[in-house]
Coordinates of C-alpha atoms in Angstrom, one line a residue:
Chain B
X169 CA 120.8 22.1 104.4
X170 CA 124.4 21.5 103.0
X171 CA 127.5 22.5 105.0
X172 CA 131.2 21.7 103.7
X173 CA 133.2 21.9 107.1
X174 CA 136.9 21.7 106.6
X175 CA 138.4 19.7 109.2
X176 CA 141.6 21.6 109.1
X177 CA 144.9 20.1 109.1
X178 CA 145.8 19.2 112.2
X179 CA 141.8 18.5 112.6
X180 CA 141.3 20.8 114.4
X181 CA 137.8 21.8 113.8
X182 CA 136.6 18.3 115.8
X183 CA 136.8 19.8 119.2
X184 CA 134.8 23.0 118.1
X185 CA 131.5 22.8 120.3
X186 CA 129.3 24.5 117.4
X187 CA 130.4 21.5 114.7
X188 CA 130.1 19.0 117.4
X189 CA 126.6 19.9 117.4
X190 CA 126.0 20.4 113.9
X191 CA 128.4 16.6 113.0
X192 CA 125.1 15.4 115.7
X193 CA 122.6 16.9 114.7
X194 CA 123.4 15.7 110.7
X195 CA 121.7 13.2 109.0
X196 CA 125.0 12.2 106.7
X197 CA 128.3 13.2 107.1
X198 CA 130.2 12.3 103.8
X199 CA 133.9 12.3 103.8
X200 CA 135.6 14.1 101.3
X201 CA 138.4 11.1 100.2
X202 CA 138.5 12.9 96.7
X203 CA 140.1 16.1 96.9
X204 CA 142.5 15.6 99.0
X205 CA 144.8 13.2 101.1
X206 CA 143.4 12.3 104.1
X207 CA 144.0 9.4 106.7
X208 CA 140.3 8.1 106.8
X209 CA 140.7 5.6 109.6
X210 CA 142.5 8.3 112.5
X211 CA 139.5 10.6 110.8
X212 CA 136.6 7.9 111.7
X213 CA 138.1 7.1 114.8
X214 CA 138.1 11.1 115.8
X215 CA 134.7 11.2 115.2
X216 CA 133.3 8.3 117.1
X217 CA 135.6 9.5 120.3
X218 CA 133.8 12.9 120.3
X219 CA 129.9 10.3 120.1
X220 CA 129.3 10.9 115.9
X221 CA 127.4 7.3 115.0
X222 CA 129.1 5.3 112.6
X223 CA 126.2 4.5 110.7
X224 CA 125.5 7.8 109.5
X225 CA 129.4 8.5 108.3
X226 CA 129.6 7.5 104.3
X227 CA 133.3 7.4 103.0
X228 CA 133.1 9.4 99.4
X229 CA 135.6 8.7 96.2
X230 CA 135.5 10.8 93.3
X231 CA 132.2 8.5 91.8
X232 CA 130.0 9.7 94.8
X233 CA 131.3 13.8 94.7
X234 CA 131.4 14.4 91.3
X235 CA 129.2 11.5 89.1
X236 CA 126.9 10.9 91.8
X237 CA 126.8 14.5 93.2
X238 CA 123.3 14.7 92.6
X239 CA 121.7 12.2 94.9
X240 CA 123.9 14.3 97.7
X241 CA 121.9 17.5 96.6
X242 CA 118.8 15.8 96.8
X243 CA 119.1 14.8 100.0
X244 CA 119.8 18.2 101.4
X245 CA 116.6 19.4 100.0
X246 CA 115.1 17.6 103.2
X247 CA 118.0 16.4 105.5
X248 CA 120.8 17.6 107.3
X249 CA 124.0 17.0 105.3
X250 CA 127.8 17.1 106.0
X251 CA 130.6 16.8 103.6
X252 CA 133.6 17.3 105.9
X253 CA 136.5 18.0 104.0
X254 CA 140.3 17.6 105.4
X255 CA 142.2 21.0 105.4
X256 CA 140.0 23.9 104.3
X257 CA 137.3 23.2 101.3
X258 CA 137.3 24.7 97.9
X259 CA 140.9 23.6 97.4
X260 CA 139.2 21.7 94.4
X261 CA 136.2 22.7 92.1
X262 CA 134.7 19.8 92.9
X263 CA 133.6 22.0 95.9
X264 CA 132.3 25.1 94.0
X265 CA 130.3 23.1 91.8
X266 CA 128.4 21.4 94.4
X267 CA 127.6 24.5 96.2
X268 CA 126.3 26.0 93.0
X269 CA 124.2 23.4 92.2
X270 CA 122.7 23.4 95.9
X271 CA 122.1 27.1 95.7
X272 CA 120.4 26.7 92.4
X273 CA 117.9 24.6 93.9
X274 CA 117.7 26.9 96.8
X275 CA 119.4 24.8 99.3
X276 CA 121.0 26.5 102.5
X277 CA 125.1 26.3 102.2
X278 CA 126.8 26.4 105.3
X279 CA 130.5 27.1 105.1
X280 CA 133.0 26.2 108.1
X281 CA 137.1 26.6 107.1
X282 CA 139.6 24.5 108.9
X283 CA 143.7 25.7 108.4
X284 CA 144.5 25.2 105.2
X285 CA 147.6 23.4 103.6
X286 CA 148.0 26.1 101.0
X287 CA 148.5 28.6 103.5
X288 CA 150.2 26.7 106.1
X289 CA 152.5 26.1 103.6
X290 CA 153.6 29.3 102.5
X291 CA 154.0 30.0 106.2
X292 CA 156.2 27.0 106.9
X293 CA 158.3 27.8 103.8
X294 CA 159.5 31.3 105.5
X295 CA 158.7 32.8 102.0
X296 CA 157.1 36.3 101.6
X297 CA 153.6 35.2 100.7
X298 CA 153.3 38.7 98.9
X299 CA 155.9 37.0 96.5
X300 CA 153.9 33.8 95.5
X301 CA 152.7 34.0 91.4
X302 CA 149.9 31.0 92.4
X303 CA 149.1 27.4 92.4
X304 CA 149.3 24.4 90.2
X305 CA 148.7 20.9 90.4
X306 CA 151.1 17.8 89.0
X307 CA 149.7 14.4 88.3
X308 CA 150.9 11.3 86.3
X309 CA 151.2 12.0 82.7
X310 CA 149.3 9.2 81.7
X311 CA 146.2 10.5 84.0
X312 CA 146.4 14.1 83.0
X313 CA 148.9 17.1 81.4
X314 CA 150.9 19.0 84.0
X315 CA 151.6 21.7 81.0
X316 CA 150.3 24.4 83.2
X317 CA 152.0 23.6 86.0
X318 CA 155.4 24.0 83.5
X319 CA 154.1 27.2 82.3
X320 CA 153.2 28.7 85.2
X321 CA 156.6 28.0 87.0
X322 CA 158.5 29.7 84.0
X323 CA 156.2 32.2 84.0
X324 CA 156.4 33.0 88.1
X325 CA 160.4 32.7 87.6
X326 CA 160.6 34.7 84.9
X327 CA 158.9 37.9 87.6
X328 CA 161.0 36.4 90.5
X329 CA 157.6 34.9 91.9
X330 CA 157.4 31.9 93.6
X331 CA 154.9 29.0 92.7
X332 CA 153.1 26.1 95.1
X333 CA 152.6 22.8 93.6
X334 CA 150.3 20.4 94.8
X335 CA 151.3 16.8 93.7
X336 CA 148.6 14.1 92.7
X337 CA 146.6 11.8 95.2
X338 CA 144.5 8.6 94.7
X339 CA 142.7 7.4 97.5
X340 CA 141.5 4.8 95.9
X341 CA 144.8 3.3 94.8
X342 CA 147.0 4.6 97.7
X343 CA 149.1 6.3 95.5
X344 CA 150.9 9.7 96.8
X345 CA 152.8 11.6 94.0
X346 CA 156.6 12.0 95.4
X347 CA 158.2 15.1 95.1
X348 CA 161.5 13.5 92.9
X349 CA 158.8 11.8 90.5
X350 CA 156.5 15.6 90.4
X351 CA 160.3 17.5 89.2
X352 CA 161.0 14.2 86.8
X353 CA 157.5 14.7 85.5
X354 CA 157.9 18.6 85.0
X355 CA 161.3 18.6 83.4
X356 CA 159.9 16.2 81.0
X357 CA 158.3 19.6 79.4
X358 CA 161.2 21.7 79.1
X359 CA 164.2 23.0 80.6
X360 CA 163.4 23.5 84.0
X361 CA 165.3 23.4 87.1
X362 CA 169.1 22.7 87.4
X363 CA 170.6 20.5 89.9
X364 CA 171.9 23.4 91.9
X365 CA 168.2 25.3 92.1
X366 CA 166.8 24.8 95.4
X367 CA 163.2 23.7 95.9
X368 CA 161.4 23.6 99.1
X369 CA 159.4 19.9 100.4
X370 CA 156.5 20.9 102.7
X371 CA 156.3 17.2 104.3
X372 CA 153.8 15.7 106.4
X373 CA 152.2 19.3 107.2
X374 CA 150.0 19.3 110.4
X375 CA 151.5 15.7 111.7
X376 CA 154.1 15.1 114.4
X377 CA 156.6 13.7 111.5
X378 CA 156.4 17.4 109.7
X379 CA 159.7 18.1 107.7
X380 CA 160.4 21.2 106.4
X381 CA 163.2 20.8 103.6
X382 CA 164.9 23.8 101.2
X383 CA 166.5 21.2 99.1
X384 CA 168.8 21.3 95.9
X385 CA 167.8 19.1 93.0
X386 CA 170.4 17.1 93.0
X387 CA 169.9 16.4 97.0
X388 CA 166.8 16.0 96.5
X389 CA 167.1 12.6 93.9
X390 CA 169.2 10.9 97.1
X391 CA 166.5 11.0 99.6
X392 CA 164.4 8.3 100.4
X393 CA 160.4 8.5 100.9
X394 CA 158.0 6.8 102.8
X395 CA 154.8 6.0 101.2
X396 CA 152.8 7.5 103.1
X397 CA 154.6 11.4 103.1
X398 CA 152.2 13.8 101.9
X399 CA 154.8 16.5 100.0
X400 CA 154.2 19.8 98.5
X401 CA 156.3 21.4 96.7
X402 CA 157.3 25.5 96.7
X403 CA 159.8 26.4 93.8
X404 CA 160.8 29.2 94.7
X405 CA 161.9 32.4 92.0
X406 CA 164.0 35.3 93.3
X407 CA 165.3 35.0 96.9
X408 CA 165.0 37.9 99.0
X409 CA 168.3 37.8 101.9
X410 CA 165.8 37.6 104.1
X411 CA 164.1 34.4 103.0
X412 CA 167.9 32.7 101.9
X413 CA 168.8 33.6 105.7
X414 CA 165.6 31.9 107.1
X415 CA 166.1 28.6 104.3
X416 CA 169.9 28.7 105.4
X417 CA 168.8 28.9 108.8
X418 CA 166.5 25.6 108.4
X419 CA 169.4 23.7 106.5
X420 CA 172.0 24.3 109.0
X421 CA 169.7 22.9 111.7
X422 CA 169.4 20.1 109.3
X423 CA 173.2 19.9 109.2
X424 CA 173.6 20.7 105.8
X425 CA 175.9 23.2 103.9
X426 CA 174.5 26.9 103.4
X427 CA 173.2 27.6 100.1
Chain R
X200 CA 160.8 28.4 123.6
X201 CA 158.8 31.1 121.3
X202 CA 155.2 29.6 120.1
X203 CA 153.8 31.3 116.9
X204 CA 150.0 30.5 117.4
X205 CA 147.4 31.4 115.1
X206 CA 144.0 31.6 116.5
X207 CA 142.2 30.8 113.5
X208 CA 139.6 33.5 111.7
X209 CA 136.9 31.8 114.2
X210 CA 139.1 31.9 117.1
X211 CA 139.1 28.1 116.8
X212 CA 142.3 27.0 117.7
X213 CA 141.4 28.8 121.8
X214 CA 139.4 25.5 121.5
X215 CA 142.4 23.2 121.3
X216 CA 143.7 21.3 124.5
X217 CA 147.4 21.4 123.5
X218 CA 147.2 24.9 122.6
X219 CA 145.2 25.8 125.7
X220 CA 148.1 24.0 127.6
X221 CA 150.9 25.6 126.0
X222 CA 148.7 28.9 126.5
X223 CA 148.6 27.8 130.5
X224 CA 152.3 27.0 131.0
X225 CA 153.1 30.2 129.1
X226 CA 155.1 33.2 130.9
X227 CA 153.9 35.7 128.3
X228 CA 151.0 36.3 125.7
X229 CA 151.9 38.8 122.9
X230 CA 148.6 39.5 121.3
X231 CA 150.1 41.2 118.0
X232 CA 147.2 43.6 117.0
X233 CA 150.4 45.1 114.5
X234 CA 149.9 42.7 111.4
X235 CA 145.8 41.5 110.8
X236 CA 142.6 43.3 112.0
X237 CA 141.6 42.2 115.9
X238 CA 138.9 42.6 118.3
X239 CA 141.3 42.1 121.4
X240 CA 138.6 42.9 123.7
X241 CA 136.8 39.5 122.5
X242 CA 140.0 37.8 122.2
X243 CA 141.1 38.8 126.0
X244 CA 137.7 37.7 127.1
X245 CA 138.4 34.6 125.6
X246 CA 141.4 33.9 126.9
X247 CA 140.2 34.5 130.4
X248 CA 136.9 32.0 129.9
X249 CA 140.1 29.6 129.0
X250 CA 141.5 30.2 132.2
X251 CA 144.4 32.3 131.5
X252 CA 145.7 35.1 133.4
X253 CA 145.6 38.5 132.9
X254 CA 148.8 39.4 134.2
X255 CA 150.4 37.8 131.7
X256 CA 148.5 39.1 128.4
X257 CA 150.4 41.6 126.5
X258 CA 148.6 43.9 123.7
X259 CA 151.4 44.0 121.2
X260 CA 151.6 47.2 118.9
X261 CA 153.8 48.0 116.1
X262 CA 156.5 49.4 118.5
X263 CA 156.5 46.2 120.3
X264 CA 156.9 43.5 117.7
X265 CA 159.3 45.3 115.3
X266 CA 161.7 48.3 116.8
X267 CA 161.4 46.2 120.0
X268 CA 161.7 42.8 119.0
X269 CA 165.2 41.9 120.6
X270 CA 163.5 42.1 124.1
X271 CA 160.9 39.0 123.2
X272 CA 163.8 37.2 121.7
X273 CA 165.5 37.4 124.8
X274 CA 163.0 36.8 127.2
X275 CA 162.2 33.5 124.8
X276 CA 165.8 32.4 125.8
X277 CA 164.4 31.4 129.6
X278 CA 161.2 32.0 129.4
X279 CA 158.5 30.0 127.3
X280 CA 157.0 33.0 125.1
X281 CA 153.5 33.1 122.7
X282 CA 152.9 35.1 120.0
X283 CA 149.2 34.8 119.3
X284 CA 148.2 35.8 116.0
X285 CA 144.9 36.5 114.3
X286 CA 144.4 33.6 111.6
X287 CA 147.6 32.1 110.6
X288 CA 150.5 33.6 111.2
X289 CA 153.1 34.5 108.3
X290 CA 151.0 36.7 106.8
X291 CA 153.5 39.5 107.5
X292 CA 157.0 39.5 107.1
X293 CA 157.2 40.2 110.7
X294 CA 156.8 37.1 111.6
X295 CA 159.5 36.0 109.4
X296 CA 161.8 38.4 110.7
X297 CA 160.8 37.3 114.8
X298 CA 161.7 33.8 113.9
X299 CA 164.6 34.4 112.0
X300 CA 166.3 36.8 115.0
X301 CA 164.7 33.4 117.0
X302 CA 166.8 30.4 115.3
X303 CA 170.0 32.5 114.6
X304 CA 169.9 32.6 118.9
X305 CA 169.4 28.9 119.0
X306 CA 165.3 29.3 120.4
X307 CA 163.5 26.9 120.0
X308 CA 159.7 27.5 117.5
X309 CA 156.8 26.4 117.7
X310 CA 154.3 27.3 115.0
X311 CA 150.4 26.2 115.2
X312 CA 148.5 27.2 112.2
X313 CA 144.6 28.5 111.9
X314 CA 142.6 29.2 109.3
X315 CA 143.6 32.0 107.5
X316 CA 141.5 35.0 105.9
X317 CA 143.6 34.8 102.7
X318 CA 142.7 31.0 102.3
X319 CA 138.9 31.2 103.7
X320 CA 138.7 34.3 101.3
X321 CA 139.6 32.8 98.0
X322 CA 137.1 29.7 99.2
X323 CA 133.9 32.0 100.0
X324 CA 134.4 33.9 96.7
X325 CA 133.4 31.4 94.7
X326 CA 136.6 31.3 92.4
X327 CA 139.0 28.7 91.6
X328 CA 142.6 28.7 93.3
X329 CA 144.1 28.3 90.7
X330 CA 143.1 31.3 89.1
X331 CA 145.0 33.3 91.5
X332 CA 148.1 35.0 90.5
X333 CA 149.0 36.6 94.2
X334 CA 148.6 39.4 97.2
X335 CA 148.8 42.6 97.1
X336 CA 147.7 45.6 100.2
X337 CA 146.8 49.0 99.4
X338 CA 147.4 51.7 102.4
X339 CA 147.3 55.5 102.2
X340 CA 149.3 57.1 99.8
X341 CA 150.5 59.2 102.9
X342 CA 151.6 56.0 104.5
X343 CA 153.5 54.1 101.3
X344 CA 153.0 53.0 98.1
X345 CA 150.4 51.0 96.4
X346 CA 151.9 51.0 93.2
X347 CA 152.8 47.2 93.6
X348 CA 149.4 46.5 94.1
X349 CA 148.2 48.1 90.8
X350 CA 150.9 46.8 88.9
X351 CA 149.8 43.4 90.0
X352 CA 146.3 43.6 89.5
X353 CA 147.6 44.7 86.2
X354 CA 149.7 41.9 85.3
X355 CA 146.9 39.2 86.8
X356 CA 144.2 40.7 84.6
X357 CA 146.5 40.5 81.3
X358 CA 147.3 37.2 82.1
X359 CA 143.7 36.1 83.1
X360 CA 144.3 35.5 86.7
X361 CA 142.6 37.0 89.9
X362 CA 144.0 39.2 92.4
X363 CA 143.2 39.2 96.4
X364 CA 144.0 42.9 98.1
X365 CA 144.6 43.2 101.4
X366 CA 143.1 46.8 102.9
X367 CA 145.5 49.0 105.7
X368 CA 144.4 48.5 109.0
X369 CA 146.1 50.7 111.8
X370 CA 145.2 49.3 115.2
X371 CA 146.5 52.0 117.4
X372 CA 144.2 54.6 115.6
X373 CA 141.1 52.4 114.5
X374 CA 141.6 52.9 110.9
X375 CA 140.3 50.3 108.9
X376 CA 140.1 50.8 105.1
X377 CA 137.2 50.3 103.0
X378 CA 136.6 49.1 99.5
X379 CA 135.8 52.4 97.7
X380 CA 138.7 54.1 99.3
X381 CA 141.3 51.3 98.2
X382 CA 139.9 51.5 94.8
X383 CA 139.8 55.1 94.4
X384 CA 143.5 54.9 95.6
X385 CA 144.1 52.3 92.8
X386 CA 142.8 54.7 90.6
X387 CA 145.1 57.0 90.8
X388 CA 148.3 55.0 89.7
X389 CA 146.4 54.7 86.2
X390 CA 143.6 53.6 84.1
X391 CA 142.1 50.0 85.9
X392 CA 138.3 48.8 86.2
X393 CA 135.7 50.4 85.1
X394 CA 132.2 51.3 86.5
X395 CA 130.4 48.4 85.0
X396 CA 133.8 45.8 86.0
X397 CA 132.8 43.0 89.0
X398 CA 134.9 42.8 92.2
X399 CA 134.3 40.6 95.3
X400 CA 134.4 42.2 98.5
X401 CA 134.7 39.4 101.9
X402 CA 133.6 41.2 104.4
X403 CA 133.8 39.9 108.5
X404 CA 134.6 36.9 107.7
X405 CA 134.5 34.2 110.4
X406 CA 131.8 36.7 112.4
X407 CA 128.4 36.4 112.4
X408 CA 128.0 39.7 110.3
X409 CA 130.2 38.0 107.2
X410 CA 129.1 39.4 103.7
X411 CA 130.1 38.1 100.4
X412 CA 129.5 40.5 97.8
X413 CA 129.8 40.5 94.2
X414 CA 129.8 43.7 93.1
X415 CA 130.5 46.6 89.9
X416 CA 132.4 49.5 90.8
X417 CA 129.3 51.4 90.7
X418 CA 127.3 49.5 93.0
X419 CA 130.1 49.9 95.4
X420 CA 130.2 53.6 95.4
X421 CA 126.4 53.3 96.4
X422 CA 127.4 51.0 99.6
X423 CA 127.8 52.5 103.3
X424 CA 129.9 50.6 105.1
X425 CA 130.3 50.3 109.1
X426 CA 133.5 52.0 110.8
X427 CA 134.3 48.4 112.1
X428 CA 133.8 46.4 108.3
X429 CA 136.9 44.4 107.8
X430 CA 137.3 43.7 104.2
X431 CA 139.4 42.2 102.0
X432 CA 139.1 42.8 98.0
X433 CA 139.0 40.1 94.8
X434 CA 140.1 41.5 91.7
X435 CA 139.0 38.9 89.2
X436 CA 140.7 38.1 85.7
X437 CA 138.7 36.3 83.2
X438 CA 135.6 34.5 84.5
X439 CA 135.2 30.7 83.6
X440 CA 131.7 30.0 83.2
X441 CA 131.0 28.5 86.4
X442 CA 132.4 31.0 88.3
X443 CA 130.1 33.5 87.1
X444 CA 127.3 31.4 87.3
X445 CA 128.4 31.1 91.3
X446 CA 128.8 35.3 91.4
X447 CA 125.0 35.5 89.5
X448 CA 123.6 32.7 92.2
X449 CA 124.9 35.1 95.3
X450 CA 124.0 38.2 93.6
X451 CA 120.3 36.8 93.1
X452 CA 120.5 35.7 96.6
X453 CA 121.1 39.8 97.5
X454 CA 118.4 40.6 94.8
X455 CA 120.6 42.1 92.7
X456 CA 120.6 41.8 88.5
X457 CA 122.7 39.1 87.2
X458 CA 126.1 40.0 85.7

């Protein structure tokens, strides 16, 4: 059997009784380093405090969930296997294809969702979630276009809608896409974003350093990042009063002038 | 201090020491049965295997957490107050509006996400995120509009994107809208899928009972449904091959033809 257990963002799926068990009762447990960020050490440490055996826990790039994805489906044809996934899984198609070719070879999927960063986000952000046009990813232009990211920000702002933008991630290399180097990244496409429009930074979602930040442009190119801040970024089309109140609301705590 | 809690579509987060702390220290618990489906006899049961009072359990109706909303607010001033929401809260713009009123008065917020039925949808349907194009709910024409929801679906199909409905759900009277009805009620704002067009219907998700279905209009009208089926609708756009291929595996899981 195959299950893809989201660990949710604040991991909170790890003192569920039920995936106890099932984490136990496993035969692999693969974590899902691909897909999104995830702090693999605090993850490993969670799991031998709640009595998961190290030896069974395989830490998984991008070679071993999407080349090798395979000899993960062969194993569940006879053994308990786990791909625990931070947040909530299927964030990525990397997910739906591995469940599609498990069910093709008749192999038992077993779905558990954690709190997802999508949706947490929207809810941090204090905008109507009616009023979001979708989702788009921006990575390094040298790794991949962000052209659809562009588009579909036009397209959003064009019906008022707003858009969530998830910025690139390497495990492998460390590297966390910054929210100044994701705006540089999309300008570079076309006029997009004056240095008055207001964006909002969804920081560190789910840790005790969480920042919330409804943030100008030009505000935005003075502040400094660490490198480990995981950011995503809502740009936001036509403000109801309601959701300039709340953003107004969150900068004045913030000490900074109303927008 | 006012504590926006959501308690995940599994009721995970009751699981969760801080959460069952803040839930211990707590003067009041608003369950809010106003803005997502509930089983509050479960949930109450729940609580009280937690250890939590009775006394201090309030079954919040519409009444309550709208007209009435100034008298939480207030009691949040002294008092340390939980609003316990199914899923994740910000779902509804109620919740914008109760912390809003909240931080103009200087309260304290706590928010604690759970996994939300908008997120866990889109993941057990089988479609990529990034398809999506935004929410929409249909109610009774008696009740309000639905016309947004059309012209959405609409707009999403033109553009290739998918659409997730929300149905009406009226605690105080039991209603719970089902698929056919919300489509028929679609119907009637103009021309929009025909009897041979796919939709996904998630039904119970995070119970024991869940059912993902794949279906054409006219298998739908075909399907009896349970008074207490909560559902939630997937207008696709266009279908990239994979995705079908995922609908065709689950549909030949049900026995059904492929698509």
């Amino acid at each position: 059997m195959l299950y893809l257990i989201g660990t949710g963002i604040y991991n909170e799926n790890l003192s569920r009784y039920d995936i106890i068990e099932i984490l136990n009762n496993s035969d692999y447990i693969y974590i899902d380093t691909y897909t999104s960020p995830i702090d693999v050490y605090s993850l490993v440490k969670e799991l031998t405090a709640i009595g998961i055996s190290k030896e069974k826990i395989i830490v998984a790039y991008r070679r071993i969930l999407e080349d090798e994805v395979d000899n993960i489906i062969k194993e569940a044809k006879t053994k308990d296997i786990v791909i625990l996934v931070p947040g909530n899984p299927f964030i990525a198609t990397t997910h739906n294809t591995l469940v599609s070719t498990a069910k093709k070879l008749g192999i038992k999927i077993g779905i558990i969702h954690g709190s997802s960063a999508i949706c947490s986000s929207i809810a941090e952000s204090g905008l109507h979630i009616y009023k979001f046009g979708g989702f788009a990813t921006v990575v390094r232009r040298e790794k991949c276009s962000s052209y659809r990211a562009y588009e579909l920000i036009k397209s959003n702002r064009r019906r008022g809608f707003h858009t969530l933008i998830l910025l690139e991630y390497d495990h492998e290399t460390g590297y966390m896409m910054k929210p100044d180097e994701a705006i540089r990244i999309l300008k570079e496409y076309g006029k997009l974003l004056d240095k008055d429009d207001l964006i909002i930074v969804i920081c560190n979602l789910g840790k005790k350093n969480k920042k919330i930040l409804p943030i100008t442009i030009s505000e935005l190119n003075k502040i400094k990042w660490e490198d480990n801040d995981i950011c995503i970024l809502i740009i936001p089309g036509d403000l109801h009063f309601t959701e300039k109140e709340y953003l107004n609301l969150i900068r004045s705590e913030l000490g900074w002038r109303k927008i």
